[in-house]
XYZ file of N, CA and C in Angstrom:
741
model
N 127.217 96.398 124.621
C 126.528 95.111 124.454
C 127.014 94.453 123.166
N 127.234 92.878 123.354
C 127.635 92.442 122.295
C 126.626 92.615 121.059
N 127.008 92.295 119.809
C 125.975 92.054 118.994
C 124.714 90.659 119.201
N 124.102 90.843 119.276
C 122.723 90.025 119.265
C 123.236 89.138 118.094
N 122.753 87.600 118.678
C 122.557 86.381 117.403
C 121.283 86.015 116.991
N 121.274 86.146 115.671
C 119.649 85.996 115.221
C 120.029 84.613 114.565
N 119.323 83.610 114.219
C 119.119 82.691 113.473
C 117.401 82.543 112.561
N 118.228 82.673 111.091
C 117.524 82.469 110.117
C 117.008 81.213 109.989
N 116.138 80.297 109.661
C 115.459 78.885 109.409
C 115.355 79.337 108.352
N 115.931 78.681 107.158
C 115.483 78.404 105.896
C 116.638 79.459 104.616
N 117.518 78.915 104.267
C 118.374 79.515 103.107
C 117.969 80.238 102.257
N 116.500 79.975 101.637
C 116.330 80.115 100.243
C 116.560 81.585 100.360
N 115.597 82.298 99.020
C 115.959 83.895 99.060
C 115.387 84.529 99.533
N 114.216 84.120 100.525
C 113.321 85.254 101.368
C 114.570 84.821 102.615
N 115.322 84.061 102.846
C 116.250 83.852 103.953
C 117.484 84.457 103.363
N 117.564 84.741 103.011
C 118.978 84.917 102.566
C 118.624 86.290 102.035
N 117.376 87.170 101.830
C 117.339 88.276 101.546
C 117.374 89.348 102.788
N 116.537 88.146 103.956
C 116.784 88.539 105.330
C 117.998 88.712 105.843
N 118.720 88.015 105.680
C 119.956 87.891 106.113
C 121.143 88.862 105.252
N 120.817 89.297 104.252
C 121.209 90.307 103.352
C 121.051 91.789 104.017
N 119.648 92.144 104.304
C 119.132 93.091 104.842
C 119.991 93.314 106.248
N 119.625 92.605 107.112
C 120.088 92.367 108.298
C 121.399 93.181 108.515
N 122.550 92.385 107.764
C 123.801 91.978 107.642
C 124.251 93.550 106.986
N 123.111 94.495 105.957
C 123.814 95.370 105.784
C 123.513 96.707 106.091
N 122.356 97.019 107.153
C 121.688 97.745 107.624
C 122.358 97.532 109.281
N 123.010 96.397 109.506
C 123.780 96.267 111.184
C 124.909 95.615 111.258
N 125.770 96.270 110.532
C 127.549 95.749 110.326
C 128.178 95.680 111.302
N 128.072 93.826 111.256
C 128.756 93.394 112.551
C 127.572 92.448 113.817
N 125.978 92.714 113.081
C 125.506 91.988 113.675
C 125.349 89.983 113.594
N 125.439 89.457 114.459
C 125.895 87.931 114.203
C 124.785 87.311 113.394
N 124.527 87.013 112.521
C 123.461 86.487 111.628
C 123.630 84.821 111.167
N 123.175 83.937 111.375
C 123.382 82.621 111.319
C 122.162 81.607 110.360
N 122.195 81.183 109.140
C 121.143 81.670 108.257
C 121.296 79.076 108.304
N 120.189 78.947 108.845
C 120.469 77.204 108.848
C 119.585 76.889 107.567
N 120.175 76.047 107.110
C 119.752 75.508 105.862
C 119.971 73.823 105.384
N 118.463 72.960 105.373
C 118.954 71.473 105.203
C 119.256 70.809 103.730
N 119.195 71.860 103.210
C 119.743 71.431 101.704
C 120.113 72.600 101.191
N 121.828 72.281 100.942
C 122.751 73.892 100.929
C 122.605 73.277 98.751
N 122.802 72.355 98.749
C 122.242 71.864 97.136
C 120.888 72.925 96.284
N 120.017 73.056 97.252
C 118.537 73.527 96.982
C 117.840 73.101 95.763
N 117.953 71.692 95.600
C 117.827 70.976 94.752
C 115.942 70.345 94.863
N 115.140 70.656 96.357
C 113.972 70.832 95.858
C 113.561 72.079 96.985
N 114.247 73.249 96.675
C 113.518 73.887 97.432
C 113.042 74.828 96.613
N 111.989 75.700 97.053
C 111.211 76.883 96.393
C 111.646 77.771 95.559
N 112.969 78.276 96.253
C 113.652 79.275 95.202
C 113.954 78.630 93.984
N 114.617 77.260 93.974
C 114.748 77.371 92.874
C 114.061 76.391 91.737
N 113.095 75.828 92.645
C 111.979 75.404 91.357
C 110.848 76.343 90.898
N 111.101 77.520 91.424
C 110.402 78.613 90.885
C 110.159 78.925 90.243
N 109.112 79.428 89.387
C 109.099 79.999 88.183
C 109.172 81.167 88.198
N 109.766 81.717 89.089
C 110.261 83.368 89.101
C 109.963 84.277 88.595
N 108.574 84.799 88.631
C 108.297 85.995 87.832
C 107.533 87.074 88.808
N 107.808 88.150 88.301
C 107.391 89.505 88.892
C 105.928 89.991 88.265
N 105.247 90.982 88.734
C 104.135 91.484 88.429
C 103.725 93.145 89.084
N 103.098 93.543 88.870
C 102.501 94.865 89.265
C 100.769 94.826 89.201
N 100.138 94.046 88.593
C 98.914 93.695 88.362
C 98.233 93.219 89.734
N 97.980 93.794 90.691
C 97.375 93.569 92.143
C 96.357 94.346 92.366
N 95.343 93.895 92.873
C 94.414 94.723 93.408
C 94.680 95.148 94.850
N 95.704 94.958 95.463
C 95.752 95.670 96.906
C 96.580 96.623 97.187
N 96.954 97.885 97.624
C 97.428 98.679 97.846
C 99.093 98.103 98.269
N 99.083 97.433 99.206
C 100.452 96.518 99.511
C 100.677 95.822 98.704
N 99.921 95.015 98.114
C 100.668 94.211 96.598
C 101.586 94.794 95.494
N 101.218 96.084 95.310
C 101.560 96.941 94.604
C 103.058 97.455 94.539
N 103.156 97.314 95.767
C 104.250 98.621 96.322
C 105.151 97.698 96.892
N 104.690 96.607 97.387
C 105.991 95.669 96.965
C 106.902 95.643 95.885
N 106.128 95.079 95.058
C 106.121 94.787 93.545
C 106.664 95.806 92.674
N 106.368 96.689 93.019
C 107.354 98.255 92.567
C 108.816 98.612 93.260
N 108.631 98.259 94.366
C 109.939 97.783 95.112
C 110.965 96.665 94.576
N 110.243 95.730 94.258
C 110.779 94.176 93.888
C 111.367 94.647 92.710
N 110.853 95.236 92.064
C 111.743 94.993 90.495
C 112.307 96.461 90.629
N 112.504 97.591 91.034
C 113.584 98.426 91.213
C 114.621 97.605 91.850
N 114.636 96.505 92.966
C 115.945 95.930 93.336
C 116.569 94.544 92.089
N 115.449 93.974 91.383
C 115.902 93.465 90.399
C 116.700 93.839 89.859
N 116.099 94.967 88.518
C 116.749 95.861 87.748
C 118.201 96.214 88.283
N 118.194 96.526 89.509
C 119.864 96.792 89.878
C 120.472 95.808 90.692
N 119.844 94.594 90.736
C 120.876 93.749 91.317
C 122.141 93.581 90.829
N 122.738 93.856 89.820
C 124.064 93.893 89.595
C 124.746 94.687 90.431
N 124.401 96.125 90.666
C 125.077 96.855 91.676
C 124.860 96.360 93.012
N 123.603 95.892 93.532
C 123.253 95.820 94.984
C 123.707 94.775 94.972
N 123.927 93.937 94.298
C 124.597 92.258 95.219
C 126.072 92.339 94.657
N 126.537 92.830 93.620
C 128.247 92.664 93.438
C 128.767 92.017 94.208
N 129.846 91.489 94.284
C 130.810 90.691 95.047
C 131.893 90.545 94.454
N 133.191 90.933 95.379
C 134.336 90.123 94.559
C 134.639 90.825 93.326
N 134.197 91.618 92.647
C 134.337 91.589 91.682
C 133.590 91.230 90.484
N 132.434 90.421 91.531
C 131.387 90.109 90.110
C 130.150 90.007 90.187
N 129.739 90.611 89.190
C 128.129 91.222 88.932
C 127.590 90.285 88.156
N 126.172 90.274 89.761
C 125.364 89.070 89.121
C 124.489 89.166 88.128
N 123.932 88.296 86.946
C 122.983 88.641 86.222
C 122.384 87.440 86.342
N 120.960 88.285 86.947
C 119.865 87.253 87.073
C 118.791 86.631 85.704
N 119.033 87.711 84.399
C 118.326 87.206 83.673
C 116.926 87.688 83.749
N 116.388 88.988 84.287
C 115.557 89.743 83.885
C 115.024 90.061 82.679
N 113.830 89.984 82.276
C 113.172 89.752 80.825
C 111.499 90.347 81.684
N 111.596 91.507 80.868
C 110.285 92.329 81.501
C 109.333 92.082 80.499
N 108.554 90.623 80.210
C 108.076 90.491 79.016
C 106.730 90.483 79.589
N 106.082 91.067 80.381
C 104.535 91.449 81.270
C 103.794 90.568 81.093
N 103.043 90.865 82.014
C 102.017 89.944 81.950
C 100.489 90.138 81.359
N 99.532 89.390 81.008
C 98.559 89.768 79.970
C 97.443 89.336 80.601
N 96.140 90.159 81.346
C 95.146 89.817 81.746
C 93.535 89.404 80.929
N 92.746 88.899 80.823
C 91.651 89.334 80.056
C 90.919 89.139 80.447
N 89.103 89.834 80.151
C 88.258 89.812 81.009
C 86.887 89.390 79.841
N 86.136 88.824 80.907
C 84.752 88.518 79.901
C 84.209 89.938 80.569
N 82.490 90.139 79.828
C 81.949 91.569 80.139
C 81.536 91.311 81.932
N 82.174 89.661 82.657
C 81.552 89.555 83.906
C 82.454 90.178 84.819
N 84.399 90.211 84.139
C 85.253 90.626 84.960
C 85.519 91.999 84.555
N 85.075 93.028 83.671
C 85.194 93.718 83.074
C 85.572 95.311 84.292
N 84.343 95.143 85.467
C 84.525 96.204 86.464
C 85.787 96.015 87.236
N 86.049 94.626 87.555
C 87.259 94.699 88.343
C 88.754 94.837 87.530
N 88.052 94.441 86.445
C 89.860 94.730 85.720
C 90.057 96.457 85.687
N 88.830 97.094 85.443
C 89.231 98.819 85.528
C 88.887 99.375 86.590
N 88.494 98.695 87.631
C 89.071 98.756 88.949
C 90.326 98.683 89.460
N 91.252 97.887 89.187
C 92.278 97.177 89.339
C 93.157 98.252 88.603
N 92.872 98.150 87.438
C 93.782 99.066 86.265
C 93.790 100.653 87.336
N 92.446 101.197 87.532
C 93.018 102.786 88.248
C 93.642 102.459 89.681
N 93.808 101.747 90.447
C 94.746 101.720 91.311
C 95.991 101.244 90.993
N 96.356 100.941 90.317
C 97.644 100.161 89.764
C 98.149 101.491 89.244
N 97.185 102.464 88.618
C 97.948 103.998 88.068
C 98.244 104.878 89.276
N 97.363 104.788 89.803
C 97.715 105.585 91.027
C 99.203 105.732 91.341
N 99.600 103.934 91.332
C 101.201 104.275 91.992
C 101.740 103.594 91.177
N 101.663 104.502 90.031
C 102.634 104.404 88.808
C 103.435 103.437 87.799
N 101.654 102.480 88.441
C 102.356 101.020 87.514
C 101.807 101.015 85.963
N 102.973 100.713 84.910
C 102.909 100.629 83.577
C 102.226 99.702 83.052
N 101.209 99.927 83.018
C 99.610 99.311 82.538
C 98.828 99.691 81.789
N 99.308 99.040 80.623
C 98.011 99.159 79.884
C 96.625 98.926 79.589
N 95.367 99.316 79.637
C 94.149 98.454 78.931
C 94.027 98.530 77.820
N 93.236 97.595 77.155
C 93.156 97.372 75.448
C 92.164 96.571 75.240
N 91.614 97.232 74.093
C 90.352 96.687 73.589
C 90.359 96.015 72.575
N 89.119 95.066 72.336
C 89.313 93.564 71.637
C 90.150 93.833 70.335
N 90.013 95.332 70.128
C 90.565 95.629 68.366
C 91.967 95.787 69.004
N 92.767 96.116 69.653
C 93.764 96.761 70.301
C 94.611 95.233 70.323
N 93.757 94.195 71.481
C 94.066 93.033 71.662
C 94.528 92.547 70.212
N 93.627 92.102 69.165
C 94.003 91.921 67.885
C 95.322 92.228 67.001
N 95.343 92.960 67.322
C 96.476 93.888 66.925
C 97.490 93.675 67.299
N 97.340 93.373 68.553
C 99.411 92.910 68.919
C 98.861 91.338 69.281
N 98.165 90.729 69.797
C 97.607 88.821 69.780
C 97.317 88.199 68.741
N 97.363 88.548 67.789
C 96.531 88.283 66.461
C 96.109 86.293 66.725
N 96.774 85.732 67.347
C 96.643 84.425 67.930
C 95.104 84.052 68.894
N 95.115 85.445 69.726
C 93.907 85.258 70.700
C 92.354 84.991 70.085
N 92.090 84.179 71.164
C 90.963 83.703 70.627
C 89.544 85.323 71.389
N 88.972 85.659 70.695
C 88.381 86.731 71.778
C 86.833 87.194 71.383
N 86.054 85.819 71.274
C 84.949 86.073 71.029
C 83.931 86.371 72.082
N 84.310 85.852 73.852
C 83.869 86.733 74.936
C 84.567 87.692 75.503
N 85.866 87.938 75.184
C 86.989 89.327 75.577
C 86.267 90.515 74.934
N 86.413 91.058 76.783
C 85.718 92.984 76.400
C 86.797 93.257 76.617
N 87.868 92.966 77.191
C 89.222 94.124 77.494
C 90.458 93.362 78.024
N 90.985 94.108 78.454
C 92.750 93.275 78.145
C 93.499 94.156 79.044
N 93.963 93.763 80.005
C 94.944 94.767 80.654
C 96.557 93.787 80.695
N 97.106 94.655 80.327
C 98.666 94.182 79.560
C 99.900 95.498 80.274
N 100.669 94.232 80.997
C 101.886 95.198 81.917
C 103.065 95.363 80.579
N 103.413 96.989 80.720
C 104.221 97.032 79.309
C 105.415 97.161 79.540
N 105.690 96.823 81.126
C 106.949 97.299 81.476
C 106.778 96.869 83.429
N 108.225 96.566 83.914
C 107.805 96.044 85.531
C 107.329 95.087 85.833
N 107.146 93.997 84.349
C 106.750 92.521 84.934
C 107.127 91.360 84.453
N 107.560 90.288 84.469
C 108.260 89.852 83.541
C 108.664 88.762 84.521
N 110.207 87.964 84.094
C 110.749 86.788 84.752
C 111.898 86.945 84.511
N 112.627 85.949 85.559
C 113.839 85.969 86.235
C 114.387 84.463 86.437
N 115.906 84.100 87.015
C 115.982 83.314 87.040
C 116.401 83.064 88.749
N 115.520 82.630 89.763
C 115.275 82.270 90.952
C 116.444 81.686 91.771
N 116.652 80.667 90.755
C 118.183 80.190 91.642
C 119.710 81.298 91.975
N 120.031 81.988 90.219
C 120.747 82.818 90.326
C 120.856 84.428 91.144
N 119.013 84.219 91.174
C 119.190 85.396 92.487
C 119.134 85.006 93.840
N 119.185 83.324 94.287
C 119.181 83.047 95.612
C 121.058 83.224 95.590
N 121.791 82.136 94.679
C 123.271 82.259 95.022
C 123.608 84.035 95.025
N 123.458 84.911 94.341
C 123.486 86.059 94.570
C 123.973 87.163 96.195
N 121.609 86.403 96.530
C 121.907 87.344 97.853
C 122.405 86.000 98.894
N 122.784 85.143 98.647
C 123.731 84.499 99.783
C 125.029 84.889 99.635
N 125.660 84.895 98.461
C 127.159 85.465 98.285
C 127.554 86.838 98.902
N 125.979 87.463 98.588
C 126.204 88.765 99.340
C 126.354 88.853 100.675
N 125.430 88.132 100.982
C 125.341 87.848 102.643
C 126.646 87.808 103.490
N 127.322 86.559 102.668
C 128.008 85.972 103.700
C 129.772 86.821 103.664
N 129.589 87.952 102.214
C 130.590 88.808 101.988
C 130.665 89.511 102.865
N 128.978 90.096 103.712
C 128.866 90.888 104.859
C 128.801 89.942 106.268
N 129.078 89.291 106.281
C 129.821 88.480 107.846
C 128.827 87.311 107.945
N 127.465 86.978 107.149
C 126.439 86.145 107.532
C 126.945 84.532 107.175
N 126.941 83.362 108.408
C 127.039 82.548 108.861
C 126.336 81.364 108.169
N 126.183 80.641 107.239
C 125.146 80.132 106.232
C 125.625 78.249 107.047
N 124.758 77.548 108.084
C 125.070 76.452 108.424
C 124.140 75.467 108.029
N 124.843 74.024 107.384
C 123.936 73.182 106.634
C 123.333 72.134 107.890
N 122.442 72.642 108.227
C 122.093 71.411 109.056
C 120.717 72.076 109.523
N 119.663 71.197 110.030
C 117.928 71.138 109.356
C 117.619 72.111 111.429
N 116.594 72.143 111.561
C 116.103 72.876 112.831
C 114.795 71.714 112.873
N 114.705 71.566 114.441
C 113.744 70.424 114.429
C 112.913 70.825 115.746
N 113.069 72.374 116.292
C 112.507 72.805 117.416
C 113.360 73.825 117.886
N 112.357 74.170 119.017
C 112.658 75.634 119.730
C 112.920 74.936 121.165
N 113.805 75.737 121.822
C 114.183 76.094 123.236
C 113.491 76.837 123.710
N 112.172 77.343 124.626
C 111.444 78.047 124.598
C 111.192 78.330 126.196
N 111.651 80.150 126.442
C 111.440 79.870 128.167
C 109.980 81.196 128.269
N 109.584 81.293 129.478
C 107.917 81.844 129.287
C 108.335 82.593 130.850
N 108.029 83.900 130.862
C 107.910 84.422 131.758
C 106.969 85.818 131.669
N 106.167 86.001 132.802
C 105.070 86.624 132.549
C 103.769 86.618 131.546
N 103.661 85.072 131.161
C 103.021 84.748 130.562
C 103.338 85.074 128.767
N 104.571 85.712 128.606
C 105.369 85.450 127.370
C 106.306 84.713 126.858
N 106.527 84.617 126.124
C 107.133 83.294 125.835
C 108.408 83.553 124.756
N 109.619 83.697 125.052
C 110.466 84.097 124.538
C 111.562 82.558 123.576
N 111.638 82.614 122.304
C 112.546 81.510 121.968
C 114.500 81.730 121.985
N 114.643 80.921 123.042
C 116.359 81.201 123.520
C 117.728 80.002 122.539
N 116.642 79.231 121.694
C 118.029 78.516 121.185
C 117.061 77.503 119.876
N 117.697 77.164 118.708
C 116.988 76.271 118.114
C 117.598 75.005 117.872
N 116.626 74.043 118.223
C 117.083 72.757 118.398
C 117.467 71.945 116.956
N 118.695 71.247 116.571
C 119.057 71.074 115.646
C 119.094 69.515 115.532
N 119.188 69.529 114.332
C 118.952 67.904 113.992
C 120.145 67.185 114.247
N 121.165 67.642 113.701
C 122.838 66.938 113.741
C 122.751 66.716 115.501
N 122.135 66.997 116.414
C 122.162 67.545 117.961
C 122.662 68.491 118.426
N 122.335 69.186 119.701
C 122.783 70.227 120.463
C 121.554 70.958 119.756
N 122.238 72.351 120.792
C 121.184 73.555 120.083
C 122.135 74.649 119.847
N 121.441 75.604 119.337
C 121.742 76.798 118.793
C 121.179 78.093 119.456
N 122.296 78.912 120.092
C 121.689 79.761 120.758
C 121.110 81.110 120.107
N 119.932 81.686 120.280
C 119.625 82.783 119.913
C 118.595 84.092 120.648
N 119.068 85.315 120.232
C 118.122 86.303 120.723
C 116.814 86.189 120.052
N 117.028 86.154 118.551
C 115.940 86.152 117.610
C 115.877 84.787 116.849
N 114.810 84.237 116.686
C 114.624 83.485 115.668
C 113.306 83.882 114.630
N 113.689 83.790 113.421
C 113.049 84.336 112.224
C 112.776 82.834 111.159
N 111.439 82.757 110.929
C 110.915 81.743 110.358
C 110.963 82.164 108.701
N 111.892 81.402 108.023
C 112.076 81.649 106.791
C 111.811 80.451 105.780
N 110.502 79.611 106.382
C 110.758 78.165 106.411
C 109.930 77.955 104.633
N 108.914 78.922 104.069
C 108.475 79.075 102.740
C 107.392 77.886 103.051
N 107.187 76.863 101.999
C 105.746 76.374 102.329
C 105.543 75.585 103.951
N 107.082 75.031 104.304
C 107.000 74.422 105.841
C 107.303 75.574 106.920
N 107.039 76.934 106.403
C 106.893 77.219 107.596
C 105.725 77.267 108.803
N 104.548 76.430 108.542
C 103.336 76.254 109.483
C 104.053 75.160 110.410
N 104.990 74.429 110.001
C 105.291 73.434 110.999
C 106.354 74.293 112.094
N 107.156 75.465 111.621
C 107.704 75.708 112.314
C 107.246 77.028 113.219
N 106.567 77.173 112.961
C 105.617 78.426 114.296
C 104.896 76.994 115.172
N 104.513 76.267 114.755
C 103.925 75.297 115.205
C 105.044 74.978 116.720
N 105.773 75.085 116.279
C 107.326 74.916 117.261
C 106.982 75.752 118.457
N 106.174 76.754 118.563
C 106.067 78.056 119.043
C 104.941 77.967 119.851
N 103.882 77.264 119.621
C 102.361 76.807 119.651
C 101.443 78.140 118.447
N 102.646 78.471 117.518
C 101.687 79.448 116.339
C 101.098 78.323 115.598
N 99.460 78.937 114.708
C 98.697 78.174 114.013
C 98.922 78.941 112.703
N 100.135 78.832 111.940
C 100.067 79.245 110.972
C 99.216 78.664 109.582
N 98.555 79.792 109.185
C 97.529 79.197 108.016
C 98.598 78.886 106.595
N 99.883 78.436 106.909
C 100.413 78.452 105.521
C 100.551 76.817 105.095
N 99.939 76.249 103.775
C 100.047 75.174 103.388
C 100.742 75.218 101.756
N 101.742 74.099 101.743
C 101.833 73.790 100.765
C 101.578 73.348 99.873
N 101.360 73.492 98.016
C 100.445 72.916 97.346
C 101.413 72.893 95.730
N 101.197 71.819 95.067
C 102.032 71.596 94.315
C 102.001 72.613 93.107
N 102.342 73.411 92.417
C 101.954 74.039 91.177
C 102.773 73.519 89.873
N 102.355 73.904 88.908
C 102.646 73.195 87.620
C 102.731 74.312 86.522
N 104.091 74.271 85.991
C 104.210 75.293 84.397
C 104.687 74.229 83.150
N 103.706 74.790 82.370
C 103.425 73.852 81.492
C 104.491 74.810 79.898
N 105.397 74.678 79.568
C 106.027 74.847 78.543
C 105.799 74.661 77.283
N 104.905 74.830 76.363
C 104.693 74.365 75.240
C 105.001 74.942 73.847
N 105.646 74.563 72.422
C 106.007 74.549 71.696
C 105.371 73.899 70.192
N 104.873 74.576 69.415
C 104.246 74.290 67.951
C 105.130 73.816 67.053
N 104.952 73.106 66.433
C 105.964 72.036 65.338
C 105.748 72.518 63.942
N 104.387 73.674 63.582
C 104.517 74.846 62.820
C 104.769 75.871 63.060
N 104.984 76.789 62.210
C 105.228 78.090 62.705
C 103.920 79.336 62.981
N 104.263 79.783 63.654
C 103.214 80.493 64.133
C 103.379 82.337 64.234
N 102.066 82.919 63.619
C 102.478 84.476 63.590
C 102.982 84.682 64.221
């Protein structure tokens, strides 16, 4: 049997990590990754503010996230290309929680499952806090849980060009042009998608189609008659800088 054609919707790096995966776990399978802005000049990956964490209260949050930054940390080896090793700009500078005496149970809630699976977490108390914040304000702070290691930021764009370079080193197909629907045939009351309908015209044939669409992907299950609960919503990082100097 020939290799199966899957088509990816959506470039960025959850598409292009797919298509990474794919491409190197089934050498030789046809992978076709569509993308309407090969620029990615407003897409997710790379207006991102790209940062990692370990600080989750859910068992799966966790273990992602412990996953995620072991493939960080070595993306130089795992994406190489050509000859050249990417650096994404990893800076494990953690992240810093704090609690009044109202959030106080769930932060050492939170804190013993996070040890469980071996995430580098600290708690710290208001004197502790002091001590390395001397800035913080902490006249309702009972405690402080502070990642000392495994969390930090990155730079989003340089790990999307990355795992696309990688991709397409392993045979994956990266085409600039937008998806505007499904080809969709139904038998036995299932409903199988056979081609995706493209904007430039014609369609695109496929075994699989994989929704990699990030905040528009509710419109595209929608394609499907899926009710995906995913909405997009604007977020904001605010950069700021003192014109004195500061401890």
């Amino acid at each position: 049997m020939p290799p199966v054609p899957i088509v990816i919707i959506g470039g960025g790096v959850i598409g292009s990590a797919i298509a990474y995966y794919l491409s190197l776990q089934q050498p030789g399978c046809q992978v076709v990754v569509l993308e309407r802005d090969p620029s990615y000049a407003q897409a997710s990956s790379a207006l991102s503010a790209s940062s990692i964490r370990q600080q989750f209260s859910t068992d799966i949050n966790i273990r992602i996230s412990a996953y995620g930054i072991d493939f960080l940390r070595n993306v130089g080896t795992l994406l190489a290309c050509d000859g050249d090793t990417p650096d994404i700009g990893l800076h494990e500078g953690g992240y810093l929680y704090l609690a009044t005496s109202a959030g106080e149970a769930t932060l050492r809630e939170n804190h013993a499952l996070q040890q469980q699976h071996g995430a580098d977490i600290a708690l710290l108390s208001p004197a502790q806090l002091q001590e390395r914040f001397a800035w913080l304000a902490l006249h309702d702070v009972v405690l402080g849980s502070l990642g000392l290691s495994g969390e930090g930021w990155f730079d989003g764009y340089l790990l999307l060009t990355a795992l696309r370079k990688k991709a397409q080193s392993q045979g994956v197909r990266y085409l600039a042009d937008e998806a505007v629907g499904f080809d969709i045939a139904r038998s036995d009351g299932v409903q199988h998608v056979n081609a995706v309908q493209l904007k430039s015209g014609g369609t695109l044939a496929c075994r699989f189609a994989v929704n990699a669409g990030g905040p528009w992907a509710a419109a595209i299950a929608g394609w499907a008659g899926i009710a995906l609960p995913v909405v997009g919503k604007r977020r904001t990082v605010f950069n700021l800088a003192s014109p004195a100097p500061l401890p």
